[in-house]
Tab-separated table of C-alpha atoms and ligand atoms in Angstrom:
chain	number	residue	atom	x	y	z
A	1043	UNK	CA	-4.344	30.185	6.503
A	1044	UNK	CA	-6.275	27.073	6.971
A	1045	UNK	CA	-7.240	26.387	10.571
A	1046	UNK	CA	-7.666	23.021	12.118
A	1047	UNK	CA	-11.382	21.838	12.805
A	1048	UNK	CA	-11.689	21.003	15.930
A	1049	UNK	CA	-12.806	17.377	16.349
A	1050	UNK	CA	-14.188	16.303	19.743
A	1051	UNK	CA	-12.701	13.336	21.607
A	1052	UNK	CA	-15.600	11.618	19.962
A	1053	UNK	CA	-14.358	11.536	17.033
A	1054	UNK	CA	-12.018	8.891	17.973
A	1055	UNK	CA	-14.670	6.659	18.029
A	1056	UNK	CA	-16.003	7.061	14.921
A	1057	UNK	CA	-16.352	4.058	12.625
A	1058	UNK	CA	-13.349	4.212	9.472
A	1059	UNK	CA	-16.265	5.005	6.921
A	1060	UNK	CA	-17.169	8.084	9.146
A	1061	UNK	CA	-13.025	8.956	10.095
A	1062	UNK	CA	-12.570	8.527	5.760
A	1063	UNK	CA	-15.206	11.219	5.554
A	1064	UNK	CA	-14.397	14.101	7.790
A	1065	UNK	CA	-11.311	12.961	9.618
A	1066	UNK	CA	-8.449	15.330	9.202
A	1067	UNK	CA	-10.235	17.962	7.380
A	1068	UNK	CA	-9.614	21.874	7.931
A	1069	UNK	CA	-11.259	24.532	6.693
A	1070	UNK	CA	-10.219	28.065	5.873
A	1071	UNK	CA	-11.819	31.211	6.269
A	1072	UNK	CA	-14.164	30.719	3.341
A	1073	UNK	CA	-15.705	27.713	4.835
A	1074	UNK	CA	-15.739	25.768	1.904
A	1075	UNK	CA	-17.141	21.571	2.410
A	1076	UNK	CA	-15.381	20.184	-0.287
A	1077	UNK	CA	-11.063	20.424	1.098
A	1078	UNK	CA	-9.416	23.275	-0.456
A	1079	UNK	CA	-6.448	22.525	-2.493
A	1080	UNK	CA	-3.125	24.754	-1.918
A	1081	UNK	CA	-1.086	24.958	-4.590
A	1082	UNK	CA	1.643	26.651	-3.105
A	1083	UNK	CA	5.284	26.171	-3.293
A	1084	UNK	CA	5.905	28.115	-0.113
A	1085	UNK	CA	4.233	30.225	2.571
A	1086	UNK	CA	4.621	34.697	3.301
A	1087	UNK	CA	5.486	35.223	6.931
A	1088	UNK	CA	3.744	38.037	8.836
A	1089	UNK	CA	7.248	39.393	9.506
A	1090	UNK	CA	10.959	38.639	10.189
A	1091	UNK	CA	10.373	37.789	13.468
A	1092	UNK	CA	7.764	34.813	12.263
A	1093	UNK	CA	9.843	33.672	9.800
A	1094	UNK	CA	12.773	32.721	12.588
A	1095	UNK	CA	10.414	31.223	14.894
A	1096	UNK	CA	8.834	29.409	12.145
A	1097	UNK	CA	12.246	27.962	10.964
A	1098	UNK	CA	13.530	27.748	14.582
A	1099	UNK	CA	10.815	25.385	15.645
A	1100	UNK	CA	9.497	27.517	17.860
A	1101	UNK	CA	6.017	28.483	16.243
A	1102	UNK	CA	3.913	25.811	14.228
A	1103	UNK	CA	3.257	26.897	10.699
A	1104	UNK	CA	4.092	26.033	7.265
A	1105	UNK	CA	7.777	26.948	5.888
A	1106	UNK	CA	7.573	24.958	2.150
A	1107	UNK	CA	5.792	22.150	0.167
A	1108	UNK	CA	8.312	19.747	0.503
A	1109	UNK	CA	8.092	19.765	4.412
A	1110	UNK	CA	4.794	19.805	4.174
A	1111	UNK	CA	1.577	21.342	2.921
A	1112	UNK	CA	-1.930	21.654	4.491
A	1113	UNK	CA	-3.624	19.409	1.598
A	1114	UNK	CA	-1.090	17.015	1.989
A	1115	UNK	CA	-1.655	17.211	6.004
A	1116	UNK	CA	-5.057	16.893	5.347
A	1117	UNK	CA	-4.507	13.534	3.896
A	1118	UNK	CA	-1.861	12.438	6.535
A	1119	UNK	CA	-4.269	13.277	9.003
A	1120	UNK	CA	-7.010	11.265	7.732
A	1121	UNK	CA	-4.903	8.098	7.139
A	1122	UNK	CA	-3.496	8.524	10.844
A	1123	UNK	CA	-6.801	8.604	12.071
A	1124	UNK	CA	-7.920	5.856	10.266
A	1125	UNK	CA	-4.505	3.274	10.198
A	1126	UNK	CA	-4.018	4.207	13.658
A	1127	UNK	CA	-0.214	5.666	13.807
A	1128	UNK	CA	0.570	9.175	15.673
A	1129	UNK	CA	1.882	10.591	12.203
A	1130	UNK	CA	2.912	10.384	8.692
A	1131	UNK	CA	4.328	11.424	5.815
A	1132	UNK	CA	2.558	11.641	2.654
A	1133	UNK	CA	5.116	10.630	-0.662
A	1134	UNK	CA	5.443	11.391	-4.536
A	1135	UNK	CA	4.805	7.495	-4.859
A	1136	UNK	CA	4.681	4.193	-3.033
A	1137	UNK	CA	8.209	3.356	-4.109
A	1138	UNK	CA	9.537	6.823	-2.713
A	1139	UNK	CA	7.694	5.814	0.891
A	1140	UNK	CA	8.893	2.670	0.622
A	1141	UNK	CA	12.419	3.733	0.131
A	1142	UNK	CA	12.269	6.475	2.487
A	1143	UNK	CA	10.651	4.486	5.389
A	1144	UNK	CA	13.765	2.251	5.191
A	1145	UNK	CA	17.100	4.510	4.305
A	1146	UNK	CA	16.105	6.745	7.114
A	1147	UNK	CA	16.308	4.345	9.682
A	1148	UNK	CA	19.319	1.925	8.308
A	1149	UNK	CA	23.126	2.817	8.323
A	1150	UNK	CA	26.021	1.011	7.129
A	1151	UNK	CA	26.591	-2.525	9.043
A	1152	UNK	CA	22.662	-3.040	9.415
A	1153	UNK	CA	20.665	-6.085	8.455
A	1154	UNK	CA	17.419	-6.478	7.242
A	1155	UNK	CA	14.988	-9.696	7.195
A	1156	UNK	CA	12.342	-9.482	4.222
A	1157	UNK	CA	9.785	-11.767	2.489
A	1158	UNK	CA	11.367	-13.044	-0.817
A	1159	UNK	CA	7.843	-12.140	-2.631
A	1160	UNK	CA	7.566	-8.962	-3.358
A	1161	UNK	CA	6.298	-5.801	-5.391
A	1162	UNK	CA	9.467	-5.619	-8.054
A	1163	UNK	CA	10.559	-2.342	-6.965
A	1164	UNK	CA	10.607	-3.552	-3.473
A	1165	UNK	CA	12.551	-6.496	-4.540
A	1166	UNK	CA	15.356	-3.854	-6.135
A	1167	UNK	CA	15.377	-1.910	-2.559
A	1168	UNK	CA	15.853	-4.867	-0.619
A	1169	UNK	CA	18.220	-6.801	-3.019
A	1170	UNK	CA	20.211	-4.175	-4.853
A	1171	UNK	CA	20.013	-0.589	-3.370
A	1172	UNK	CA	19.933	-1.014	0.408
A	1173	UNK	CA	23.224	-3.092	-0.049
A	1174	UNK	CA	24.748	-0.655	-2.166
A	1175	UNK	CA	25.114	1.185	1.126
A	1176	UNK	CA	26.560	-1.175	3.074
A	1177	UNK	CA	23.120	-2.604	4.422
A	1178	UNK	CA	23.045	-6.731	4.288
A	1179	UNK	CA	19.441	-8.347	3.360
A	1180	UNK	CA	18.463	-11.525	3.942
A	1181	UNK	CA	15.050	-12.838	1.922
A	1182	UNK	CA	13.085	-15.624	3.496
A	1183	UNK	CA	10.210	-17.505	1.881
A	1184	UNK	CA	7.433	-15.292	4.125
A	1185	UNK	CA	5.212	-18.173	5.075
A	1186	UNK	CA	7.736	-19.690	6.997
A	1187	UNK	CA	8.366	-18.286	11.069
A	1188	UNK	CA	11.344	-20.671	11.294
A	1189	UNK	CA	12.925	-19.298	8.505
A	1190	UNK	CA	11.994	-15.808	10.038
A	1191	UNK	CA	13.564	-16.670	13.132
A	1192	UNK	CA	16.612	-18.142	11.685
A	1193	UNK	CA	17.241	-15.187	9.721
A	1194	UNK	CA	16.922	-12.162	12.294
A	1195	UNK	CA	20.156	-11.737	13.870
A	1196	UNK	CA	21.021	-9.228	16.239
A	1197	UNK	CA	22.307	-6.165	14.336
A	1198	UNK	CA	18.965	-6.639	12.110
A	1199	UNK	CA	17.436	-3.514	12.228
A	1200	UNK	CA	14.377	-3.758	10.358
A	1201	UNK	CA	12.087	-6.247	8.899
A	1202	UNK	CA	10.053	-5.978	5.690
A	1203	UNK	CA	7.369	-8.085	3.712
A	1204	UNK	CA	4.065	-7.321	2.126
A	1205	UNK	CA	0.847	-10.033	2.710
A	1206	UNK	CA	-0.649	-10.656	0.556
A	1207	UNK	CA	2.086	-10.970	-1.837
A	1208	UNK	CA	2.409	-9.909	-5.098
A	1209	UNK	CA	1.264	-11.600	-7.192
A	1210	UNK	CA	0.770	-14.748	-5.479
A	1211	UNK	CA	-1.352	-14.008	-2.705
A	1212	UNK	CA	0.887	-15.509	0.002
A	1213	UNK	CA	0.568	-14.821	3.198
A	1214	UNK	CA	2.675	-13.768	6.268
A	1215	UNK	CA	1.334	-13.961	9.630
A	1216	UNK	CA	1.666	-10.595	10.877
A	1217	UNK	CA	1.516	-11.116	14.533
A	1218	UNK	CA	3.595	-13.467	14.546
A	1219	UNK	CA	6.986	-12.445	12.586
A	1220	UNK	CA	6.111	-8.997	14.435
A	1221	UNK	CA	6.896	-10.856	17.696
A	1222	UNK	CA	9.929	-12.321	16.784
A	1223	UNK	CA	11.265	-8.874	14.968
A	1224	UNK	CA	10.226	-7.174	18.158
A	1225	UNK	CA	12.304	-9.268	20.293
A	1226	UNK	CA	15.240	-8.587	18.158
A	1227	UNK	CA	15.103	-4.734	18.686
A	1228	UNK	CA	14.447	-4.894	14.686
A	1229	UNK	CA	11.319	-2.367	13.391
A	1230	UNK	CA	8.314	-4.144	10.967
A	1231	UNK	CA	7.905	-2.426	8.094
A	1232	UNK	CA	4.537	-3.502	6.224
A	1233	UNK	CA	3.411	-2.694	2.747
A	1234	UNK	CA	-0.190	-2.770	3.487
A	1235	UNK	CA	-1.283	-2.044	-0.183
A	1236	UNK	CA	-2.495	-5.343	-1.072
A	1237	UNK	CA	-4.983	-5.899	1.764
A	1238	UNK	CA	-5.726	-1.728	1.761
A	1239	UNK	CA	-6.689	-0.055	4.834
A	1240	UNK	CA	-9.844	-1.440	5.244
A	1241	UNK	CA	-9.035	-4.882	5.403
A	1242	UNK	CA	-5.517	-5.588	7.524
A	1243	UNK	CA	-4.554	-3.620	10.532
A	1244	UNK	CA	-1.148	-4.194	10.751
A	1245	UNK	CA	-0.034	-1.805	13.358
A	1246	UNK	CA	-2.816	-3.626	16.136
A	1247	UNK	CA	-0.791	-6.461	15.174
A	1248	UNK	CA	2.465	-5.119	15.983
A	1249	UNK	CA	3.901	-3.320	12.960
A	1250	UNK	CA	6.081	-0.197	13.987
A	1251	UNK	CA	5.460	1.561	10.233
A	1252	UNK	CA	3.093	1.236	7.574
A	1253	UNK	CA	3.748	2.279	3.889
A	1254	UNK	CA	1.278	2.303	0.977
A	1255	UNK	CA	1.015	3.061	-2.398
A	1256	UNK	CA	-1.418	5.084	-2.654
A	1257	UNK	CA	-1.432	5.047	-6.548
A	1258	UNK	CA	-3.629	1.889	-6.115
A	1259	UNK	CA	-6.916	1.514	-3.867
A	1260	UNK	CA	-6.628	4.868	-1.950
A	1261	UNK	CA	-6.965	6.684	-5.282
A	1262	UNK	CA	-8.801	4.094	-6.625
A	1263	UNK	CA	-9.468	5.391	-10.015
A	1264	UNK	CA	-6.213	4.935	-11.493
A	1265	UNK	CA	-5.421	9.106	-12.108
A	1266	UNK	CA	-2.323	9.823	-9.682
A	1267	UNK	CA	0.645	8.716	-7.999
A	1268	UNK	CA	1.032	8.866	-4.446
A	1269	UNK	CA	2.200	7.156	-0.778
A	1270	UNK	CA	2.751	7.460	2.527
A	1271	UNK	CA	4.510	6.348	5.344
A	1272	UNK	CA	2.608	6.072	8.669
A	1273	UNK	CA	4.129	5.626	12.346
A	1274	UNK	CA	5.253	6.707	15.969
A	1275	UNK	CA	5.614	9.754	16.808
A	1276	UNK	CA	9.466	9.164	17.264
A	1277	UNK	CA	9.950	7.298	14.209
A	1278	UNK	CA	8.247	9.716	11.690
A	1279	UNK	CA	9.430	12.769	13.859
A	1280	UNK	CA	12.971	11.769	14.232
A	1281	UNK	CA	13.836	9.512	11.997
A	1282	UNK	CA	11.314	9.962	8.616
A	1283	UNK	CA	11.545	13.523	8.855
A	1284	UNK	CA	14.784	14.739	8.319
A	1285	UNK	CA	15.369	12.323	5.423
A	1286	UNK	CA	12.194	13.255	3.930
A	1287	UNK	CA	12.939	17.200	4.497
A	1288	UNK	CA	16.075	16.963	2.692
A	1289	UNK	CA	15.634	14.543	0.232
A	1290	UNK	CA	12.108	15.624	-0.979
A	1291	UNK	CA	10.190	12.566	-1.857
A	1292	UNK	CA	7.141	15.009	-0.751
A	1293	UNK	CA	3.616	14.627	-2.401
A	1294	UNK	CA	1.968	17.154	-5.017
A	1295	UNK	CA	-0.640	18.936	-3.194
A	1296	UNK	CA	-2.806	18.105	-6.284
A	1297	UNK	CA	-1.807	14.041	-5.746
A	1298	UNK	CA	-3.129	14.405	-1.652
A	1299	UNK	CA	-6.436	16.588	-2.862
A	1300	UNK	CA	-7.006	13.303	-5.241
A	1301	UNK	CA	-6.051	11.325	-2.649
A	1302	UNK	CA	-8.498	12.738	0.640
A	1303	UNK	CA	-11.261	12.468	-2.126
A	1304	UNK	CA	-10.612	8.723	-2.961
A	1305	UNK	CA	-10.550	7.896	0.694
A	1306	UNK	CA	-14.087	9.477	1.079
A	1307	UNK	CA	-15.137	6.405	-0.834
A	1308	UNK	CA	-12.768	3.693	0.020
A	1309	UNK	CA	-14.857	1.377	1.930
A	1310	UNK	CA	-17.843	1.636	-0.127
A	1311	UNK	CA	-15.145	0.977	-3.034
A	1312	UNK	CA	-13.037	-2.061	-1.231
A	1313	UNK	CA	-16.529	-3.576	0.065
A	1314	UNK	CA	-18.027	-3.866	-3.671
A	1315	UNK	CA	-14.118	-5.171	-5.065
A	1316	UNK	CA	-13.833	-7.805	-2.117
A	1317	UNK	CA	-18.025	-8.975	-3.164
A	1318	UNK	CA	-16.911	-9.149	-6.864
A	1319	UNK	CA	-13.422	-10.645	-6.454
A	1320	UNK	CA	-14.957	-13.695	-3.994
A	1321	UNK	CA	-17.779	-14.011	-6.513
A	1322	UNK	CA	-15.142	-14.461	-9.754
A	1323	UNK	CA	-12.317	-16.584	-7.564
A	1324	UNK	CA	-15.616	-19.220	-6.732
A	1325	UNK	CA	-16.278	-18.814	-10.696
A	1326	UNK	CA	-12.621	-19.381	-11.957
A	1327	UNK	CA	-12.111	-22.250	-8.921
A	1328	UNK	CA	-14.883	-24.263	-10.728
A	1329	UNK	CA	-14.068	-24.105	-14.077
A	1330	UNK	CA	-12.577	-26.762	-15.764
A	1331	UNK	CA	-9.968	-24.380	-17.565
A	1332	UNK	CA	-8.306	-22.653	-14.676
A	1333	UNK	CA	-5.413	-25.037	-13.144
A	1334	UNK	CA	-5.506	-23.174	-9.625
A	1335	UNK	CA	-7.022	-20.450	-7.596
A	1336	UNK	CA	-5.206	-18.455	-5.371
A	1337	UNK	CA	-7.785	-16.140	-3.182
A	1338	UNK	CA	-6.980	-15.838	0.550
A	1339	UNK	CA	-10.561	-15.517	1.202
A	1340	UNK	CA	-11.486	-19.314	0.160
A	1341	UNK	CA	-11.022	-21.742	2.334
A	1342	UNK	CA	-8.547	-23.657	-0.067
A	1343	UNK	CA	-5.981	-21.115	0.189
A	1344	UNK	CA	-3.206	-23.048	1.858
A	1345	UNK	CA	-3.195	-19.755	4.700
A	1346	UNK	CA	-6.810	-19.463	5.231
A	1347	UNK	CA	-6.238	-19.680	8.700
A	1348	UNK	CA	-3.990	-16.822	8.572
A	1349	UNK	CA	-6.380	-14.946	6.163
A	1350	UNK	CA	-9.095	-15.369	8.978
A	1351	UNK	CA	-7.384	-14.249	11.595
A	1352	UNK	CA	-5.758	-10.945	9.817
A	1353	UNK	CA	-8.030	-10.297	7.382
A	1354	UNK	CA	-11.383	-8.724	7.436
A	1355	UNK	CA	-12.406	-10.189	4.017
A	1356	UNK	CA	-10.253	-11.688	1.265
A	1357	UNK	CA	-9.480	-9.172	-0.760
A	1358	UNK	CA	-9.638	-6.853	-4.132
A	1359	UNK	CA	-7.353	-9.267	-5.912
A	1360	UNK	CA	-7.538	-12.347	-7.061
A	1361	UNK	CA	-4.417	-14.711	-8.730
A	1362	UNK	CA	-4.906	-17.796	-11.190
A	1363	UNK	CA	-3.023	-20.625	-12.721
A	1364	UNK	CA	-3.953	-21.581	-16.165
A	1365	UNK	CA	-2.918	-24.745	-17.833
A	1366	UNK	CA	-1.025	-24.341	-21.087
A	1367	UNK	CA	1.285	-21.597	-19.937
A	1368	UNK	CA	2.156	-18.198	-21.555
A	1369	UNK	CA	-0.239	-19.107	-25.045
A	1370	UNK	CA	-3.421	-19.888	-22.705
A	1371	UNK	CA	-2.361	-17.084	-20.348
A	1372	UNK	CA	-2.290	-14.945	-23.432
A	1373	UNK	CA	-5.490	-16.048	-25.258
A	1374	UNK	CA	-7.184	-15.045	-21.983
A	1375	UNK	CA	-6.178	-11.999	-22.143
A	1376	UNK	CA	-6.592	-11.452	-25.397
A	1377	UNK	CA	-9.940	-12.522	-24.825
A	1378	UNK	CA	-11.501	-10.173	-22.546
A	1379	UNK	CA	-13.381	-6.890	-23.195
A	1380	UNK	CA	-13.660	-5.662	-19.869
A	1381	UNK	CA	-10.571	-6.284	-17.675
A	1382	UNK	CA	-7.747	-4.019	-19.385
A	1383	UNK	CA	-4.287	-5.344	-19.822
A	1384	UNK	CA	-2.014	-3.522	-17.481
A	1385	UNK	CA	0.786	-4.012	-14.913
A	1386	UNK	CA	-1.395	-1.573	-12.611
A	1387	UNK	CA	-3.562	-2.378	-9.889
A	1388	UNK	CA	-6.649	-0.800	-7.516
A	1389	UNK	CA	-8.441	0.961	-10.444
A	1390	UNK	CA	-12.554	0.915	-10.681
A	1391	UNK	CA	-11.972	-0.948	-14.111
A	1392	UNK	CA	-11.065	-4.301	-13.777
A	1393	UNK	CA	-7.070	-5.153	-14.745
A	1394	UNK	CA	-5.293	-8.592	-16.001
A	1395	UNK	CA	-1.520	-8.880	-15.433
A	1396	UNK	CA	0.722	-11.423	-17.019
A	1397	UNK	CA	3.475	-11.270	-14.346
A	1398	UNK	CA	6.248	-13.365	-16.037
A	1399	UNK	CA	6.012	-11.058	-19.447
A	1400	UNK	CA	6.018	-7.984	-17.324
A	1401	UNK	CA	6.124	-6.733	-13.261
A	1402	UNK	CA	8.540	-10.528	-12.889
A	1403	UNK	CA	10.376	-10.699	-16.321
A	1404	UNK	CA	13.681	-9.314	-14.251
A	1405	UNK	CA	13.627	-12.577	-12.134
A	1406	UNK	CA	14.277	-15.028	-14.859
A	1407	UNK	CA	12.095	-18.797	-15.307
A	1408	UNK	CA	14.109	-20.075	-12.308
A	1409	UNK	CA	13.491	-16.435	-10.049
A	1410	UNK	CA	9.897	-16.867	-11.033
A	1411	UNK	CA	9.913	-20.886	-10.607
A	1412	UNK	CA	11.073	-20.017	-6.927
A	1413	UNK	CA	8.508	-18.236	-5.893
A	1414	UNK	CA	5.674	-19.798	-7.389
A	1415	UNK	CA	4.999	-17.621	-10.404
A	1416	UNK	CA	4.656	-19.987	-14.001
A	1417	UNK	CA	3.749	-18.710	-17.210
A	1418	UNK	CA	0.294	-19.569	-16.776
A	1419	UNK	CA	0.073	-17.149	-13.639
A	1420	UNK	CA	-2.234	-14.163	-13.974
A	1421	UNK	CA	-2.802	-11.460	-11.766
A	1422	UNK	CA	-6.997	-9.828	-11.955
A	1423	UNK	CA	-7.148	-6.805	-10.267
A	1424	UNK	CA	-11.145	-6.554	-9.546
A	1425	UNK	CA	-12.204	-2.908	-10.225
A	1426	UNK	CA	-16.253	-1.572	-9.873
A	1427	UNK	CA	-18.099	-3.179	-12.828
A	1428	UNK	CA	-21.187	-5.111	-12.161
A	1429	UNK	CA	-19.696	-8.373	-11.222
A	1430	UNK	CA	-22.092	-10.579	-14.058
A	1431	UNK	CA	-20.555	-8.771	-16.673
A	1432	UNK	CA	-16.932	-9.570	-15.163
A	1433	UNK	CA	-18.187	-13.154	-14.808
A	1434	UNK	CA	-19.515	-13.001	-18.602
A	1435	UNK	CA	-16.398	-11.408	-19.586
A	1436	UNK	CA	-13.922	-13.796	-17.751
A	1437	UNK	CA	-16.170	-17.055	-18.999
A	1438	UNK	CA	-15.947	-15.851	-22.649
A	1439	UNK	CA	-12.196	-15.323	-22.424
A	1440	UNK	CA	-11.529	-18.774	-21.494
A	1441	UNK	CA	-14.033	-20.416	-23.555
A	1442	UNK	CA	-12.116	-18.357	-26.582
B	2236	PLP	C1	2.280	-0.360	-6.542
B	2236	PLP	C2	2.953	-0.930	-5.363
B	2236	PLP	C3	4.093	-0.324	-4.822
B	2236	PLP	C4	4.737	0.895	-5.439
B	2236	PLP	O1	3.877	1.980	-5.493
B	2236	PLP	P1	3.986	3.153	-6.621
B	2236	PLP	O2	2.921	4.092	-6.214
B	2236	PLP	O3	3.765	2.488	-7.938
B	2236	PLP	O4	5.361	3.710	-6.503
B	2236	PLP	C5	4.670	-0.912	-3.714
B	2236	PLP	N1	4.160	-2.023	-3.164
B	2236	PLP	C6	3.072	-2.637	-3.656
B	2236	PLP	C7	2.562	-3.875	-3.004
B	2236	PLP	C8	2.423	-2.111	-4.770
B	2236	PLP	O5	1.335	-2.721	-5.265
């Protein structure tokens, strides 16, 4: 039975590269450094007796995997510590902690407020499933606070956007829509993947829950699938849990051993993407075959004010508008050695993504037109390579 390590109060004050390390780590009676990995299903009781206080509540203890797990808490622990929320729930995927985040807490007659530019899956939440069970949904272009305000009404119940968007890098000022949801009564929901952890603290800015994908940056080596939801005490406790319980969107105790590992190194990781992806959106803003830069870390990004104030640098990813539509857009891509075509993202090897061909082709030209995606948008995912030979790479690409 693994046993909690007991962290001092001090340990609150650790720095996030220290908390990414050790935080949320328990050891069992072997001692081992590295966390052990249970691969269990479920758990023996010392007797009858423990069993019914285990399932009554009334002693703390493990029942089965898809309540929870001590890997898995091992991970949950570590991202609480290091996002900030009282506890969370670690997911199969980011889509299943998306999804579960927001059918536990809406019923029939709700309303929900979300930014029209979002990860596709998102998009078929907000749009097509939540509605499907009697939930309304209103989309608002997310750089807008009027058009916030004008949309929260009050039987809306929760509010939802991701900043930066995918894939065009728009922003949402966090603080801001926060208040107004807050006002409401409605809870913010952020999909922090874009920014990662290291970057955007959403909940000192007001969010009630947090949901990544932990597929991308947290792994950060493209092998597994994985999310989580983070929150308050009440709202993973008695709202998250049940749902999650009973539904079992729960994470492979192999995904959250991945996982904890990949967050030992996720600042050293997000630090060396951010340096690169600045370094290749200064590159691709100067040359005379890229259209448009969109990098919220430069001050020409129409939000860098926003981007400054929410942002701790400008992030892994970097979007770009080439002249001559889908062909150029293609002949890059074609181009390149290094970056990989893919429609993934947060991987050490550097990705290209043709959104309109691929993650957008459901939205149609006019979809796409609407929120500022063209077929000469591309999407570079900046992954661990020494950045010269991504600036080689990219310059040969659109010199081909
Ligand atoms: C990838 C991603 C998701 C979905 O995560 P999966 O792990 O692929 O299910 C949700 N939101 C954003 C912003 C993403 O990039």
């Amino acid at each position: 039975m693994a046993e909690k390590q007991e962290h001092t109060d001090r340990s609150k004050a650790w720095k996030p590269a220290t908390t990414l390390v050790h935080g949320g780590t328990m050891r069992s009676q072997f001692g081992e450094m590295s966390e052990a990995m249970y691969l269990t299903s479920g758990y023996a009781y010392d007797s009858a007796e423990q069993a019914e206080a285990r399932f009554k509540g009334d002693l703390e203890g493990f029942v089965y995997t898809r309540y929870s797990n001590p890997t898995v808490h091992m991970f949950e622990q570590r991202m609480c510590a290091l996002e900030g929320a009282d506890a969370a729930r670690g997911t199969a995927s980011g889509m299943a902690a998306v999804t579960a985040a927001l059918m536990s807490h809406l019923k029939a007659g709700d309303h929900v407020v979300a930014g029209r530019v979002l990860f596709g899956s998102c998009l078929y939440v907000i749009e097509n499933l939540l509605p499907k069970f009697g939930v309304e949904t209103t989309l608002v272009d997310g750089r807008d606070l009027a058009a916030w305000e004008a949309a929260i009404r009050p039987n809306t119940r929760a509010v939802f956007f991701e900043t930066p968007t995918n894939p065009t890098l728009e922003l949402v000022d966090i603080e801001a829509v926060c208040k107004l949801a807050n006002e409401a009564g409605a809870l913010v929901f952020i999909d922090n993947v874009f920014a990662t952890p290291m970057l955007q603290r959403p909940m000192e800015l007001g969010a009630d829950v947090v949901v990544y994908s932990a597929t991308k940056h947290i792994d950060g080596q493209g092998r597994c699938m994985g999310g989580i939801v983070l929150g308050s005490t009440d709202y993973i406790e008695d709202t998250l849990h049940d749902f999650y319980k009973h539904t079992g969107p729960s994470m492979s105790p192999f995904n959250a051993w991945v996982m904890l590992k990949g967050l030992e190194t996720l600042p050293v990781r997000v630090e060396r993407s951010c340096s690169s992806a600045a370094r290749i959106a200064d590159f691709l803003a100067d040359h005379p075959k890229t259209a448009r830069v969109f990098y919220p870390g430069r001050k020409d990004h129409p939000q860098y004010d926003i981007a400054k104030k929410q942002m701790a640098a400008g992030g892994p990813l970097v979007a770009i508008e080439l002249d001559g539509g889908k062909d150029a857009a293609f002949r890059f891509m074609n181009g390149l050695e290094i970056f990989k075509i893919t429609n993934n993202l947060g991987d050490a090897k550097s990705l290209v993504t043709h959104p309109a061909t691929t993650t957008h082709q459901r939205l149609g030209p006019e979809g796409r037109a609407e929120i500022g995606i063209t077929d000469g948008s591309l999407r570079l995912s900046i992954g661990l390579e020494d950045p010269d030979d991504l600036l080689t790479d990219i310059d040969r690409a659109l010199s081909a």
